[in-house]
Structure formats: C-alpha cells, structure tokens
mmCIF file of C-alpha atoms and ligand atoms in Angstrom:
data_model
loop_
_atom_site.group_PDB
_atom_site.id
_atom_site.type_symbol
_atom_site.label_atom_id
_atom_site.label_comp_id
_atom_site.label_asym_id
_atom_site.label_seq_id
_atom_site.Cartn_x
_atom_site.Cartn_y
_atom_site.Cartn_z
ATOM 1 C CA MET A 1 132.273 51.132 67.860
ATOM 2 C CA ARG A 2 133.983 48.532 65.666
ATOM 3 C CA ILE A 3 132.095 45.947 63.602
ATOM 4 C CA ILE A 4 134.211 42.929 62.754
ATOM 5 C CA PRO A 5 132.478 40.603 60.264
ATOM 6 C CA ASN A 6 133.174 36.885 60.196
ATOM 7 C CA ASN A 7 133.633 37.027 56.448
ATOM 8 C CA LYS A 8 131.887 33.667 56.270
ATOM 9 C CA GLY A 9 128.326 34.707 55.536
ATOM 10 C CA LEU A 10 126.425 35.435 58.737
ATOM 11 C CA GLY A 11 127.883 36.915 61.918
ATOM 12 C CA ALA A 12 129.860 39.907 63.169
ATOM 13 C CA ARG A 13 131.386 40.968 66.467
ATOM 14 C CA VAL A 14 130.624 44.473 67.719
ATOM 15 C CA GLU A 15 133.194 45.964 70.081
ATOM 16 C CA GLY A 16 133.641 49.344 71.746
ATOM 17 C CA ILE A 17 130.059 49.967 72.815
ATOM 18 C CA ASP A 18 128.461 49.680 76.257
ATOM 19 C CA LEU A 19 124.874 48.555 75.743
ATOM 20 C CA SER A 20 123.872 49.450 79.313
ATOM 21 C CA ALA A 21 124.086 53.138 78.299
ATOM 22 C CA PRO A 22 121.354 54.786 76.188
ATOM 23 C CA LEU A 23 121.909 54.161 72.474
ATOM 24 C CA ALA A 24 122.661 57.234 70.346
ATOM 25 C CA ASP A 25 120.654 57.671 67.116
ATOM 26 C CA ALA A 26 123.805 57.351 64.989
ATOM 27 C CA ASP A 27 124.650 54.052 66.691
ATOM 28 C CA LEU A 28 121.100 52.799 66.142
ATOM 29 C CA ARG A 29 121.515 53.431 62.418
ATOM 30 C CA THR A 30 124.925 51.734 62.332
ATOM 31 C CA LEU A 31 123.609 48.697 64.189
ATOM 32 C CA LEU A 32 120.549 48.363 61.965
ATOM 33 C CA ARG A 33 122.752 48.408 58.890
ATOM 34 C CA ALA A 34 125.066 45.847 60.491
ATOM 35 C CA LEU A 35 122.105 43.651 61.383
ATOM 36 C CA GLY A 36 120.945 43.694 57.774
ATOM 37 C CA ALA A 37 124.447 43.025 56.444
ATOM 38 C CA HIS A 38 125.546 40.316 58.899
ATOM 39 C CA GLY A 39 122.332 38.863 60.372
ATOM 40 C CA VAL A 40 123.833 38.024 63.765
ATOM 41 C CA LEU A 41 125.694 40.551 65.945
ATOM 42 C CA CYS A 42 127.642 39.546 69.046
ATOM 43 C CA PHE A 43 128.467 42.250 71.614
ATOM 44 C CA PRO A 44 130.929 40.557 73.995
ATOM 45 C CA ASN A 45 131.599 41.410 77.657
ATOM 46 C CA GLN A 46 128.348 43.249 78.393
ATOM 47 C CA ASP A 47 126.703 43.454 81.808
ATOM 48 C CA LEU A 48 123.053 44.464 81.547
ATOM 49 C CA ASP A 49 120.177 44.025 83.951
ATOM 50 C CA ALA A 50 116.675 43.248 82.686
ATOM 51 C CA ALA A 51 115.686 46.932 82.462
ATOM 52 C CA GLU A 52 118.819 47.832 80.457
ATOM 53 C CA LEU A 53 118.329 44.912 78.077
ATOM 54 C CA ALA A 54 114.702 45.961 77.545
ATOM 55 C CA ARG A 55 115.735 49.590 76.969
ATOM 56 C CA PHE A 56 118.318 48.545 74.359
ATOM 57 C CA GLY A 57 115.876 46.220 72.580
ATOM 58 C CA ALA A 58 113.051 48.776 72.625
ATOM 59 C CA ARG A 59 115.155 51.197 70.555
ATOM 60 C CA PHE A 60 114.589 48.835 67.604
ATOM 61 C CA GLY A 61 110.817 48.309 67.973
ATOM 62 C CA GLU A 62 108.101 47.348 70.441
ATOM 63 C CA LEU A 63 108.942 44.429 72.712
ATOM 64 C CA GLU A 64 106.709 41.390 72.708
ATOM 65 C CA VAL A 65 105.209 39.755 75.791
ATOM 66 C CA ASN A 66 104.966 36.059 74.912
ATOM 67 C CA VAL A 67 101.471 34.509 75.331
ATOM 68 C CA ALA A 68 102.905 31.400 76.935
ATOM 69 C CA ASN A 69 105.569 33.250 78.894
ATOM 70 C CA MET A 70 105.730 31.444 82.189
ATOM 71 C CA PHE A 71 109.142 32.847 83.109
ATOM 72 C CA HIS A 72 110.171 36.465 82.994
ATOM 73 C CA ALA A 73 112.441 38.809 84.937
ATOM 74 C CA PRO A 74 110.720 40.321 88.002
ATOM 75 C CA GLY A 75 108.820 43.451 86.975
ATOM 76 C CA HIS A 76 109.648 42.865 83.286
ATOM 77 C CA PRO A 77 107.134 40.628 81.488
ATOM 78 C CA GLU A 78 108.889 41.541 78.225
ATOM 79 C CA VAL A 79 112.196 40.010 79.426
ATOM 80 C CA MET A 80 111.957 36.255 79.195
ATOM 81 C CA ILE A 81 114.220 33.901 81.160
ATOM 82 C CA LEU A 82 115.648 31.012 79.143
ATOM 83 C CA SER A 83 117.206 28.605 81.588
ATOM 84 C CA ASN A 84 117.433 25.006 82.732
ATOM 85 C CA LYS A 85 118.039 26.118 86.337
ATOM 86 C CA ARG A 86 115.675 25.361 89.218
ATOM 87 C CA ASP A 87 114.977 27.112 92.512
ATOM 88 C CA ALA A 88 115.661 25.666 95.979
ATOM 89 C CA GLU A 89 112.351 23.731 95.826
ATOM 90 C CA GLY A 90 113.306 22.221 92.485
ATOM 91 C CA ARG A 91 110.911 24.354 90.431
ATOM 92 C CA PRO A 92 112.066 25.609 87.009
ATOM 93 C CA ILE A 93 113.031 29.281 86.945
ATOM 94 C CA GLY A 94 113.173 29.618 83.166
ATOM 95 C CA LEU A 95 111.977 28.078 79.925
ATOM 96 C CA ALA A 96 114.469 25.254 79.441
ATOM 97 C CA ASP A 97 113.669 24.164 75.895
ATOM 98 C CA ALA A 98 113.163 27.496 74.116
ATOM 99 C CA GLY A 99 113.989 27.352 70.458
ATOM 100 C CA GLN A 100 115.291 23.771 70.340
ATOM 101 C CA GLY A 101 114.446 23.147 66.697
ATOM 102 C CA TRP A 102 114.818 25.261 63.540
ATOM 103 C CA HIS A 103 112.355 28.138 63.437
ATOM 104 C CA THR A 104 111.797 31.871 63.071
ATOM 105 C CA ASP A 105 110.381 33.581 66.130
ATOM 106 C CA MET A 106 106.967 35.189 65.643
ATOM 107 C CA SER A 107 106.398 33.934 62.085
ATOM 108 C CA TYR A 108 103.205 32.539 63.634
ATOM 109 C CA ALA A 109 101.921 36.048 64.349
ATOM 110 C CA LYS A 110 100.395 38.646 62.043
ATOM 111 C CA GLU A 111 102.911 41.201 63.276
ATOM 112 C CA ILE A 112 106.341 39.698 62.666
ATOM 113 C CA ALA A 113 109.530 40.244 64.665
ATOM 114 C CA LEU A 114 112.580 42.190 63.530
ATOM 115 C CA ALA A 115 115.092 40.777 65.985
ATOM 116 C CA ASN A 116 115.850 38.770 69.079
ATOM 117 C CA VAL A 117 118.245 40.132 71.684
ATOM 118 C CA LEU A 118 119.676 37.614 74.153
ATOM 119 C CA HIS A 119 122.092 38.254 77.007
ATOM 120 C CA ALA A 120 124.024 35.295 78.420
ATOM 121 C CA LYS A 121 124.595 35.288 82.162
ATOM 122 C CA GLU A 122 125.622 31.631 82.516
ATOM 123 C CA VAL A 123 126.856 29.304 79.789
ATOM 124 C CA PRO A 124 127.364 25.547 80.286
ATOM 125 C CA VAL A 125 130.923 24.350 79.695
ATOM 126 C CA ARG A 126 132.189 20.777 79.426
ATOM 127 C CA ASP A 127 135.875 19.883 79.012
ATOM 128 C CA GLY A 128 136.625 23.553 78.377
ATOM 129 C CA ARG A 129 134.125 23.782 75.531
ATOM 130 C CA PRO A 130 130.957 25.937 75.721
ATOM 131 C CA LEU A 131 127.687 24.083 75.213
ATOM 132 C CA GLY A 132 124.221 25.300 74.222
ATOM 133 C CA ASP A 133 125.277 26.973 70.952
ATOM 134 C CA THR A 134 122.745 28.881 68.903
ATOM 135 C CA GLN A 135 122.819 28.122 65.178
ATOM 136 C CA PHE A 136 121.610 30.320 62.331
ATOM 137 C CA ARG A 137 120.775 29.929 58.651
ATOM 138 C CA ASP A 138 120.946 32.702 56.092
ATOM 139 C CA MET A 139 117.558 33.260 54.418
ATOM 140 C CA HIS A 140 118.867 35.901 51.984
ATOM 141 C CA ALA A 141 121.235 33.257 50.606
ATOM 142 C CA ALA A 142 118.501 30.601 50.726
ATOM 143 C CA TYR A 143 116.228 32.762 48.561
ATOM 144 C CA GLU A 144 118.983 33.753 46.143
ATOM 145 C CA THR A 145 119.998 30.132 45.468
ATOM 146 C CA LEU A 146 116.501 28.714 44.905
ATOM 147 C CA PRO A 147 116.057 27.063 41.506
ATOM 148 C CA ALA A 148 114.234 29.387 39.098
ATOM 149 C CA GLU A 149 111.299 26.980 38.676
ATOM 150 C CA VAL A 150 110.705 26.862 42.454
ATOM 151 C CA ARG A 151 110.824 30.643 42.676
ATOM 152 C CA GLU A 152 108.326 30.896 39.838
ATOM 153 C CA ARG A 153 105.991 28.304 41.379
ATOM 154 C CA LEU A 154 106.017 30.054 44.750
ATOM 155 C CA GLU A 155 106.081 33.685 43.632
ATOM 156 C CA GLY A 156 103.197 35.570 45.280
ATOM 157 C CA ARG A 157 102.203 32.549 47.396
ATOM 158 C CA SER A 158 101.755 32.371 51.140
ATOM 159 C CA ALA A 159 102.081 29.657 53.753
ATOM 160 C CA ILE A 160 100.101 29.068 56.929
ATOM 161 C CA HIS A 161 102.235 29.314 60.091
ATOM 162 C CA ASP A 162 100.950 27.797 63.321
ATOM 163 C CA PHE A 163 102.270 28.481 66.837
ATOM 164 C CA GLN A 164 100.946 25.095 67.947
ATOM 165 C CA LYS A 165 103.273 23.178 65.567
ATOM 166 C CA PHE A 166 106.460 24.108 67.415
ATOM 167 C CA TRP A 167 104.774 24.035 70.830
ATOM 168 C CA ASP A 168 103.647 20.455 70.279
ATOM 169 C CA MET A 169 107.064 19.414 68.895
ATOM 170 C CA MET A 170 108.611 20.604 72.169
ATOM 171 C CA ARG A 171 105.808 19.200 74.326
ATOM 172 C CA ILE A 172 106.231 15.578 73.218
ATOM 173 C CA ARG A 173 109.914 15.553 74.109
ATOM 174 C CA PRO A 174 110.842 13.524 77.185
ATOM 175 C CA GLY A 175 110.924 15.697 80.312
ATOM 176 C CA SER A 176 109.004 18.625 78.786
ATOM 177 C CA ILE A 177 107.083 20.705 81.321
ATOM 178 C CA ARG A 178 104.888 22.246 78.611
ATOM 179 C CA GLY A 179 101.209 21.423 78.903
ATOM 180 C CA PRO A 180 98.782 21.569 75.999
ATOM 181 C CA LEU A 181 98.025 25.163 74.973
ATOM 182 C CA THR A 182 95.036 26.418 76.910
ATOM 183 C CA PRO A 183 92.004 27.537 74.875
ATOM 184 C CA GLU A 184 92.911 31.136 75.808
ATOM 185 C CA GLN A 185 96.513 30.735 74.575
ATOM 186 C CA ARG A 186 95.259 29.060 71.389
ATOM 187 C CA ALA A 187 92.733 31.839 70.815
ATOM 188 C CA LYS A 188 95.513 34.426 71.098
ATOM 189 C CA ARG A 189 97.620 32.582 68.512
ATOM 190 C CA PRO A 190 95.443 31.401 65.624
ATOM 191 C CA PRO A 191 97.285 30.193 62.495
ATOM 192 C CA VAL A 192 98.310 33.052 60.189
ATOM 193 C CA SER A 193 99.255 33.447 56.549
ATOM 194 C CA GLN A 194 102.738 34.722 55.640
ATOM 195 C CA PRO A 195 104.235 35.433 52.213
ATOM 196 C CA ILE A 196 106.845 32.793 51.387
ATOM 197 C CA PHE A 197 109.151 35.441 49.918
ATOM 198 C CA ARG A 198 109.319 38.861 51.471
ATOM 199 C CA ILE A 199 111.352 42.019 51.069
ATOM 200 C CA HIS A 200 113.684 42.484 53.991
ATOM 201 C CA PRO A 201 112.902 45.879 55.573
ATOM 202 C CA ILE A 202 116.575 46.824 56.089
ATOM 203 C CA THR A 203 118.357 45.297 53.102
ATOM 204 C CA GLY A 204 115.539 45.732 50.568
ATOM 205 C CA ARG A 205 116.482 42.247 49.277
ATOM 206 C CA ARG A 206 114.241 39.206 49.139
ATOM 207 C CA VAL A 207 114.370 36.502 51.766
ATOM 208 C CA LEU A 208 112.860 33.056 52.076
ATOM 209 C CA TYR A 209 110.406 33.436 54.971
ATOM 210 C CA CYS A 210 109.241 29.863 55.528
ATOM 211 C CA ASN A 211 110.618 27.856 58.442
ATOM 212 C CA PRO A 212 110.176 24.245 59.564
ATOM 213 C CA GLY A 213 109.167 25.252 63.109
ATOM 214 C CA TYR A 214 105.904 26.930 62.175
ATOM 215 C CA ALA A 215 105.035 26.624 58.457
ATOM 216 C CA VAL A 216 102.407 23.925 57.970
ATOM 217 C CA ARG A 217 100.800 24.427 54.578
ATOM 218 C CA ILE A 218 101.204 26.394 51.342
ATOM 219 C CA GLU A 219 97.928 28.064 50.530
ATOM 220 C CA GLY A 220 96.177 27.355 47.251
ATOM 221 C CA LEU A 221 98.053 24.121 46.456
ATOM 222 C CA GLU A 222 96.932 20.512 46.770
ATOM 223 C CA GLU A 223 98.122 18.995 50.024
ATOM 224 C CA ALA A 224 100.644 16.678 48.339
ATOM 225 C CA GLU A 225 102.248 19.523 46.366
ATOM 226 C CA SER A 226 102.301 21.733 49.436
ATOM 227 C CA GLU A 227 104.033 18.958 51.416
ATOM 228 C CA ALA A 228 106.578 18.336 48.650
ATOM 229 C CA LEU A 229 107.430 22.034 48.250
ATOM 230 C CA LEU A 230 107.691 22.657 51.991
ATOM 231 C CA ASP A 231 109.945 19.631 52.259
ATOM 232 C CA PHE A 232 112.081 21.009 49.421
ATOM 233 C CA LEU A 233 112.299 24.475 51.030
ATOM 234 C CA PHE A 234 113.251 23.028 54.430
ATOM 235 C CA ARG A 235 115.981 20.847 52.904
ATOM 236 C CA HIS A 236 117.233 23.661 50.668
ATOM 237 C CA GLN A 237 117.664 26.077 53.593
ATOM 238 C CA ALA A 238 119.537 23.404 55.599
ATOM 239 C CA GLN A 239 122.637 23.531 53.350
ATOM 240 C CA PRO A 240 125.869 23.781 55.370
ATOM 241 C CA ASP A 241 126.913 26.874 53.353
ATOM 242 C CA PHE A 242 124.104 28.879 54.972
ATOM 243 C CA LEU A 243 124.957 27.858 58.539
ATOM 244 C CA TYR A 244 126.583 29.970 61.230
ATOM 245 C CA THR A 245 127.060 28.756 64.816
ATOM 246 C CA HIS A 246 127.440 31.063 67.791
ATOM 247 C CA HIS A 247 129.457 29.651 70.724
ATOM 248 C CA TRP A 248 128.344 31.581 73.804
ATOM 249 C CA SER A 249 130.457 33.246 76.475
ATOM 250 C CA PRO A 250 128.961 34.763 79.624
ATOM 251 C CA GLY A 251 128.405 38.476 78.995
ATOM 252 C CA ASP A 252 127.553 38.080 75.308
ATOM 253 C CA VAL A 253 124.629 40.061 73.993
ATOM 254 C CA LEU A 254 123.533 38.399 70.769
ATOM 255 C CA MET A 255 121.179 40.235 68.453
ATOM 256 C CA TRP A 256 119.853 38.508 65.382
ATOM 257 C CA ASP A 257 117.719 39.328 62.418
ATOM 258 C CA ASN A 258 114.470 37.391 62.682
ATOM 259 C CA ILE A 259 113.434 38.067 59.094
ATOM 260 C CA GLY A 260 116.658 37.180 57.297
ATOM 261 C CA THR A 261 117.653 34.173 59.421
ATOM 262 C CA THR A 262 116.214 31.068 61.069
ATOM 263 C CA HIS A 263 117.724 29.690 64.264
ATOM 264 C CA ASN A 264 118.057 26.625 66.467
ATOM 265 C CA ALA A 265 119.143 26.290 70.105
ATOM 266 C CA VAL A 266 121.424 23.245 70.453
ATOM 267 C CA ALA A 267 120.322 21.036 73.370
ATOM 268 C CA ASP A 268 123.649 19.350 74.109
ATOM 269 C CA TYR A 269 123.902 20.103 77.857
ATOM 270 C CA GLY A 270 122.384 18.388 80.873
ATOM 271 C CA PRO A 271 120.249 19.531 83.809
ATOM 272 C CA ASP A 272 123.368 19.974 85.972
ATOM 273 C CA GLU A 273 125.096 22.201 83.419
ATOM 274 C CA PRO A 274 123.450 25.594 84.038
ATOM 275 C CA ARG A 275 122.475 27.926 81.234
ATOM 276 C CA TYR A 276 120.838 31.264 82.030
ATOM 277 C CA ILE A 277 119.944 33.777 79.357
ATOM 278 C CA LEU A 278 117.700 36.848 79.275
ATOM 279 C CA ARG A 279 115.787 37.515 76.076
ATOM 280 C CA VAL A 280 113.720 40.250 74.503
ATOM 281 C CA GLN A 281 111.828 39.957 71.259
ATOM 282 C CA VAL A 282 111.765 43.092 69.093
ATOM 283 C CA MET A 283 108.685 43.369 66.915
ATOM 284 C CA ALA A 284 109.034 44.909 63.441
ATOM 285 C CA THR A 285 107.079 48.061 64.316
ATOM 286 C CA LEU A 286 109.308 50.823 62.858
ATOM 287 C CA ASP A 287 110.264 52.051 59.389
ATOM 288 C CA TYR A 288 113.664 50.349 59.194
ATOM 289 C CA ALA A 289 114.474 51.464 55.677
ATOM 290 C CA ALA A 290 114.181 55.084 56.850
ATOM 291 C CA LEU A 291 116.047 54.473 60.112
ATOM 292 C CA ALA A 292 118.925 52.722 58.352
ATOM 293 C CA ALA A 293 119.168 55.261 55.497
HETATM 294 C C1 SIN B 301 115.343 31.178 71.041
HETATM 295 O O1 SIN B 301 114.950 30.496 70.103
HETATM 296 O O2 SIN B 301 114.943 32.321 71.187
HETATM 297 C C2 SIN B 301 116.345 30.614 72.035
HETATM 298 C C3 SIN B 301 117.712 30.534 71.495
HETATM 299 C C4 SIN B 301 118.704 30.032 72.508
HETATM 300 O O3 SIN B 301 118.370 29.892 73.691
HETATM 301 O O4 SIN B 301 119.837 29.762 72.125
#
C-alpha cells in the first residue's frame, strides 16, 4: 500500500490495496493514521458491492442507519444510495441532494461519526470535466488559526446542533422531494449539545467542531453574541487555504474524517447527468488512539 499525500493540506491517494478483500489489522492502523494526517483518502479504481463497502467501513466503527434514509442498497439499510437517477417509472432511486451545503455528518447526534466512506459508480461529466465534486475544509487548521481572544471566549463552550436545520435548508430548494420531518423522525433526532473545540481521537490535536449545516446556537451566551460568534466561526473556516476539492472518477472510494473536516457536495450537474454513489457512515465507536498507536 502506498499513501501519496497532496502536500497541500488535506487529501492523499492510497494505491496498492484492494478494498473488496478483508482489511488486515496492520492496514487498518496505517489507514487510521493516514486519515488523521490527511483528512481525505482516495482509493482509486476500486470495485466493491454494497456488502464489501459495508464490511470495509465496519472495520472502523459501527455503521449508522440514517433516520430519514429513504434510499439504501437492497438488503443493506446501512448503505445509502446518493443519486439523481430515476427508475423506469420516473421515481428517484437515491437521495439526490445529500450534503449540498457545508456541514459535518452526524454532528446533530449525541454519538458522532468518525468517517464517511463513499464509492462512486457513476460520475457526471461535461465537456470532459467531472462534475459533482466534493469539497472539504480542514478543521485542525481552522482551530489552530483562530484568534487567541476567540479561542479564550469559546474555550469549554458548547453549541446546539440541530438535524432539522440542514434538512429544512435542503427542503426549501426548488425541486426538493424532502417532506417535513415526521414527528417520529424529529423525535429520533432532537437537538444536541456539542463542544465547539474537541480533541481529535486519532491526532490528539484540537479541532473546531462547529459547522454551518447544523450548529444553531452557542449555549450560555446572549443570542446576539451567539449569532456573531457563529458567523465569525463560519467565515473563518471558509478561508480558501483550508479548502480541498475532490474531483471524482468512477471506481473511487473516498474516505474522509468527519471530525477534522467539514464537507460540501457541489450541485453543478443536471438531472440528465447521472451520479450514483454508495455511502456508509462510520460512527466513532472504537478507541482510535489505541488502534492507531
Ligand atoms: C455527503 O454529504 O455525504 C454527500 C457527499 C457527496 O455526495 O459528494
């Protein structure tokens, strides 16, 4: 296995490993370390079915079954289908607007996620250029470059994260097929409190864990100050220096750190430009410091 970093902050390419085969313990350790160091790992030219993707993801922690998951691979509720494709009757076969806005998956849940693992089967291309990029921002760097007075003001504080914020942002977009959350879905995802700074379980370094997709309020501050600080944090993390963009190719498996990065799916392709991606969400259920040691 070879790990080839971008040398531009986030991102590395991992070659010489077949992810459809069971993952050896030594490779698990190497990949965890690489995930901590580079944030986003691309394994090109893979060919995994839903069961193999789930088996690979499950080596890193329990897999989540999304509460609003309308689309998943047959027999695999933990493998979500992200796609703008439709069946012969014109019905959607995947979630078309997943992640189209900056966010951190699962920050709205008490148990947070370690990583996302996506496997591209079809990638839209226009004029020879791939569309539907996924963008990332580096939250280690965002924390480390915060002004000292902001760090001091926010040290030990938490923010409320709400699943409904991102859901409603997507829902009001033209053409969205999302309905309002049902009372049952809402009950399963009440707002939760998350520390604004947290220690990354692999790197042991601090990260800024506060994203515009879900964070709604800093606890213990007046509303105006909370608004102003959230606005500052969201603008601070949006600096171009922290950005990395992944251009997809069919066959890519992309694994990213959901604690040390935020991400955004770029919606620059049309309904007739098919995109089809399988996804598993790895919850942070293991002792990563020990596994990566
Ligand atoms: C996501 O946010 O998990 C989806 C990312 C993508 O489809 O590029």
